[in-house]
């Protein structure tokens, strides 16, 4: 497992996902509450939640080069497994769609089996991330992506000494002491 230090840990990925879901849950609760107060049916509006999740994830993956607010806080990034920097719009949309699909399959299993299996898709993803050598989820395997650690941004540091030398004419005449 030579690439392990570069791959994001399971805990970082879970934390990033939780941080990304917090604002979405807040928005979903506000929309459903507003619909309920205005007398609109809440079920069709609640079904828009997966669409907003896909739009949120796809937009951030595409425009923030594999990051989202949660991933940026946790210093992780999604990259292509072949090493190319550009994810492309298809991968950016497919990753969240596959996650929604796995949650829906878990919900259908709950309906058919009669047991609580709604978290089965998420549990399978966590098991895959924890056990596979490249720490890939189902969405990563299908889209051929990896989630890697990104270095935190470094503050700009000024040089320790003066930026000119005796032979450097860029800054004009060298200052002299007056007697």
mmCIF file of C-alpha atoms in Angstrom:
data_model
loop_
_atom_site.group_PDB
_atom_site.id
_atom_site.type_symbol
_atom_site.label_atom_id
_atom_site.label_comp_id
_atom_site.label_asym_id
_atom_site.label_seq_id
_atom_site.Cartn_x
_atom_site.Cartn_y
_atom_site.Cartn_z
ATOM 1 C CA UNK A 1 0.000 0.000 0.000
ATOM 2 C CA UNK A 2 2.576 2.642 -1.061
ATOM 3 C CA UNK A 3 -0.003 5.343 -1.865
ATOM 4 C CA UNK A 4 -1.666 5.173 1.577
ATOM 5 C CA UNK A 5 -0.237 8.448 2.985
ATOM 6 C CA UNK A 6 -1.742 10.362 0.079
ATOM 7 C CA UNK A 7 -5.201 8.822 0.375
ATOM 8 C CA UNK A 8 -7.774 10.444 2.643
ATOM 9 C CA UNK A 9 -8.672 8.456 5.737
ATOM 10 C CA UNK A 10 -12.156 7.116 6.364
ATOM 11 C CA UNK A 11 -12.667 9.530 9.258
ATOM 12 C CA UNK A 12 -11.718 12.545 7.118
ATOM 13 C CA UNK A 13 -14.121 11.451 4.400
ATOM 14 C CA UNK A 14 -16.985 10.941 6.870
ATOM 15 C CA UNK A 15 -16.299 14.331 8.484
ATOM 16 C CA UNK A 16 -16.236 16.049 5.083
ATOM 17 C CA UNK A 17 -19.525 14.397 4.088
ATOM 18 C CA UNK A 18 -21.154 15.424 7.374
ATOM 19 C CA UNK A 19 -19.978 19.020 6.966
ATOM 20 C CA UNK A 20 -21.388 19.090 3.436
ATOM 21 C CA UNK A 21 -24.742 17.646 4.537
ATOM 22 C CA UNK A 22 -25.324 20.097 7.413
ATOM 23 C CA UNK A 23 -26.258 23.132 5.274
ATOM 24 C CA UNK A 24 -28.309 20.933 2.944
ATOM 25 C CA UNK A 25 -30.340 19.490 5.829
ATOM 26 C CA UNK A 26 -30.963 23.014 7.108
ATOM 27 C CA UNK A 27 -32.151 24.184 3.686
ATOM 28 C CA UNK A 28 -34.334 21.072 3.254
ATOM 29 C CA UNK A 29 -35.973 21.603 6.657
ATOM 30 C CA UNK A 30 -36.700 25.260 5.858
ATOM 31 C CA UNK A 31 -38.232 24.424 2.471
ATOM 32 C CA UNK A 32 -40.422 21.624 3.847
ATOM 33 C CA UNK A 33 -41.528 23.823 6.783
ATOM 34 C CA UNK A 34 -42.379 26.690 4.420
ATOM 35 C CA UNK A 35 -44.349 24.309 2.179
ATOM 36 C CA UNK A 36 -46.205 22.895 5.163
ATOM 37 C CA UNK A 37 -47.070 26.378 6.462
ATOM 38 C CA UNK A 38 -48.372 27.465 3.069
ATOM 39 C CA UNK A 39 -50.527 24.348 2.684
ATOM 40 C CA UNK A 40 -48.520 22.761 -0.138
ATOM 41 C CA UNK A 41 -47.978 18.994 -0.151
ATOM 42 C CA UNK A 42 -44.612 18.251 1.405
ATOM 43 C CA UNK A 43 -43.899 14.868 -0.220
ATOM 44 C CA UNK A 44 -43.159 16.190 -3.750
ATOM 45 C CA UNK A 45 -41.076 18.987 -2.271
ATOM 46 C CA UNK A 46 -39.146 16.558 -0.049
ATOM 47 C CA UNK A 47 -38.379 14.472 -3.130
ATOM 48 C CA UNK A 48 -36.373 17.440 -4.423
ATOM 49 C CA UNK A 49 -33.776 16.808 -1.678
ATOM 50 C CA UNK A 50 -31.786 14.282 -3.756
ATOM 51 C CA UNK A 51 -31.769 16.725 -6.669
ATOM 52 C CA UNK A 52 -30.350 19.498 -4.486
ATOM 53 C CA UNK A 53 -27.712 17.071 -3.140
ATOM 54 C CA UNK A 54 -26.631 16.147 -6.664
ATOM 55 C CA UNK A 55 -26.579 19.806 -7.753
ATOM 56 C CA UNK A 56 -24.579 20.865 -4.659
ATOM 57 C CA UNK A 57 -21.987 18.097 -4.983
ATOM 58 C CA UNK A 58 -21.657 18.336 -8.766
ATOM 59 C CA UNK A 59 -21.298 22.113 -8.760
ATOM 60 C CA UNK A 60 -18.621 22.134 -6.085
ATOM 61 C CA UNK A 61 -16.750 19.179 -7.599
ATOM 62 C CA UNK A 62 -16.709 20.896 -10.971
ATOM 63 C CA UNK A 63 -16.061 24.525 -10.036
ATOM 64 C CA UNK A 64 -13.811 23.937 -6.995
ATOM 65 C CA UNK A 65 -11.639 21.304 -8.718
ATOM 66 C CA UNK A 66 -12.718 18.294 -6.675
ATOM 67 C CA UNK A 67 -13.396 20.100 -3.425
ATOM 68 C CA UNK A 68 -16.506 21.145 -1.537
ATOM 69 C CA UNK A 69 -16.764 23.230 1.631
ATOM 70 C CA UNK A 70 -16.596 20.080 3.782
ATOM 71 C CA UNK A 71 -13.698 18.631 1.828
ATOM 72 C CA UNK A 72 -11.832 21.933 1.982
ATOM 73 C CA UNK A 73 -12.218 22.098 5.778
ATOM 74 C CA UNK A 74 -10.970 18.492 6.065
ATOM 75 C CA UNK A 75 -8.162 19.077 3.518
ATOM 76 C CA UNK A 76 -9.246 16.366 1.084
ATOM 77 C CA UNK A 77 -9.909 16.489 -2.648
ATOM 78 C CA UNK A 78 -11.388 14.209 -5.324
ATOM 79 C CA UNK A 79 -9.046 13.450 -8.227
ATOM 80 C CA UNK A 80 -9.169 11.088 -11.170
ATOM 81 C CA UNK A 81 -7.542 7.718 -10.550
ATOM 82 C CA UNK A 82 -5.475 8.069 -13.728
ATOM 83 C CA UNK A 83 -3.781 11.170 -12.322
ATOM 84 C CA UNK A 84 -5.438 13.751 -14.540
ATOM 85 C CA UNK A 85 -6.423 16.903 -12.647
ATOM 86 C CA UNK A 86 -9.664 17.647 -14.539
ATOM 87 C CA UNK A 87 -12.646 15.635 -13.259
ATOM 88 C CA UNK A 88 -15.037 16.569 -16.037
ATOM 89 C CA UNK A 89 -18.784 17.184 -15.806
ATOM 90 C CA UNK A 90 -19.763 13.512 -16.217
ATOM 91 C CA UNK A 91 -17.783 12.363 -13.174
ATOM 92 C CA UNK A 92 -18.919 15.389 -11.173
ATOM 93 C CA UNK A 93 -22.574 14.470 -11.719
ATOM 94 C CA UNK A 94 -22.138 10.688 -11.602
ATOM 95 C CA UNK A 95 -20.497 10.539 -8.133
ATOM 96 C CA UNK A 96 -23.465 12.057 -6.230
ATOM 97 C CA UNK A 97 -25.973 10.177 -8.427
ATOM 98 C CA UNK A 98 -24.365 6.868 -7.468
ATOM 99 C CA UNK A 99 -24.499 7.831 -3.782
ATOM 100 C CA UNK A 100 -28.222 8.652 -4.097
ATOM 101 C CA UNK A 101 -28.748 5.350 -5.936
ATOM 102 C CA UNK A 102 -27.106 3.381 -3.110
ATOM 103 C CA UNK A 103 -29.309 5.099 -0.493
ATOM 104 C CA UNK A 104 -32.435 4.431 -2.596
ATOM 105 C CA UNK A 105 -31.486 0.758 -2.977
ATOM 106 C CA UNK A 106 -31.102 0.581 0.813
ATOM 107 C CA UNK A 107 -34.577 2.107 1.187
ATOM 108 C CA UNK A 108 -36.063 -0.412 -1.249
ATOM 109 C CA UNK A 109 -34.443 -3.237 0.690
ATOM 110 C CA UNK A 110 -36.059 -1.833 3.822
ATOM 111 C CA UNK A 111 -39.442 -1.975 2.090
ATOM 112 C CA UNK A 112 -38.948 -5.493 0.734
ATOM 113 C CA UNK A 113 -37.222 -7.101 3.696
ATOM 114 C CA UNK A 114 -39.096 -5.242 6.395
ATOM 115 C CA UNK A 115 -35.889 -4.650 8.341
ATOM 116 C CA UNK A 116 -34.024 -1.415 8.854
ATOM 117 C CA UNK A 117 -31.630 -1.458 5.913
ATOM 118 C CA UNK A 118 -31.853 2.177 4.827
ATOM 119 C CA UNK A 119 -28.276 2.820 5.894
ATOM 120 C CA UNK A 120 -27.032 -0.222 3.986
ATOM 121 C CA UNK A 121 -25.650 1.813 1.063
ATOM 122 C CA UNK A 122 -23.752 4.096 3.408
ATOM 123 C CA UNK A 123 -22.496 1.138 5.441
ATOM 124 C CA UNK A 124 -21.253 -0.607 2.278
ATOM 125 C CA UNK A 125 -19.406 2.584 1.270
ATOM 126 C CA UNK A 126 -17.743 2.835 4.685
ATOM 127 C CA UNK A 127 -16.737 -0.837 4.533
ATOM 128 C CA UNK A 128 -15.299 -0.392 1.028
ATOM 129 C CA UNK A 129 -13.349 2.716 2.037
ATOM 130 C CA UNK A 130 -12.005 0.959 5.114
ATOM 131 C CA UNK A 131 -11.023 -2.286 3.400
ATOM 132 C CA UNK A 132 -9.901 -1.507 -0.171
ATOM 133 C CA UNK A 133 -6.230 -0.645 -0.711
ATOM 134 C CA UNK A 134 -7.053 2.620 -2.515
ATOM 135 C CA UNK A 135 -9.839 3.514 -0.032
ATOM 136 C CA UNK A 136 -12.490 3.830 -2.737
ATOM 137 C CA UNK A 137 -16.249 3.943 -2.260
ATOM 138 C CA UNK A 138 -18.735 2.531 -4.764
ATOM 139 C CA UNK A 139 -18.956 5.957 -6.438
ATOM 140 C CA UNK A 140 -15.151 6.157 -6.622
ATOM 141 C CA UNK A 141 -14.885 2.710 -8.198
ATOM 142 C CA UNK A 142 -17.540 3.413 -10.832
ATOM 143 C CA UNK A 143 -16.248 6.921 -11.636
ATOM 144 C CA UNK A 144 -12.566 5.929 -11.350
ATOM 145 C CA UNK A 145 -11.734 8.598 -8.789
ATOM 146 C CA UNK A 146 -9.713 8.786 -5.581
ATOM 147 C CA UNK A 147 -10.101 11.002 -2.542
ATOM 148 C CA UNK A 148 -6.677 12.284 -1.534
ATOM 149 C CA UNK A 149 -5.246 14.502 1.174
ATOM 150 C CA UNK A 150 -4.582 17.999 -0.048
ATOM 151 C CA UNK A 151 -2.022 20.134 1.705
ATOM 152 C CA UNK A 152 -3.525 22.918 3.795
ATOM 153 C CA UNK A 153 -2.996 26.417 2.402
ATOM 154 C CA UNK A 154 0.234 27.998 3.566
ATOM 155 C CA UNK A 155 0.359 31.612 4.706
ATOM 156 C CA UNK A 156 2.473 33.962 2.637
ATOM 157 C CA UNK A 157 5.722 34.678 4.412
ATOM 158 C CA UNK A 158 7.872 37.706 3.762
ATOM 159 C CA UNK A 159 11.598 37.147 3.326
ATOM 160 C CA UNK A 160 13.688 37.368 6.484
ATOM 161 C CA UNK A 161 16.268 39.776 5.094
ATOM 162 C CA UNK A 162 16.230 42.767 2.783
ATOM 163 C CA UNK A 163 15.202 42.030 -0.756
ATOM 164 C CA UNK A 164 18.079 43.883 -2.385
ATOM 165 C CA UNK A 165 21.804 43.378 -2.611
ATOM 166 C CA UNK A 166 24.732 45.685 -3.296
ATOM 167 C CA UNK A 167 24.640 44.841 -7.000
ATOM 168 C CA UNK A 168 20.846 44.861 -7.392
ATOM 169 C CA UNK A 169 19.656 47.898 -9.323
ATOM 170 C CA UNK A 170 15.983 46.898 -9.283
ATOM 171 C CA UNK A 171 15.235 48.926 -6.154
ATOM 172 C CA UNK A 172 17.248 52.023 -7.113
ATOM 173 C CA UNK A 173 20.166 53.440 -5.287
ATOM 174 C CA UNK A 174 21.186 51.651 -2.119
ATOM 175 C CA UNK A 175 20.333 53.717 0.967
ATOM 176 C CA UNK A 176 23.297 55.363 2.708
ATOM 177 C CA UNK A 177 23.680 56.849 6.107
ATOM 178 C CA UNK A 178 24.016 60.590 6.329
ATOM 179 C CA UNK A 179 26.908 61.923 8.422
#
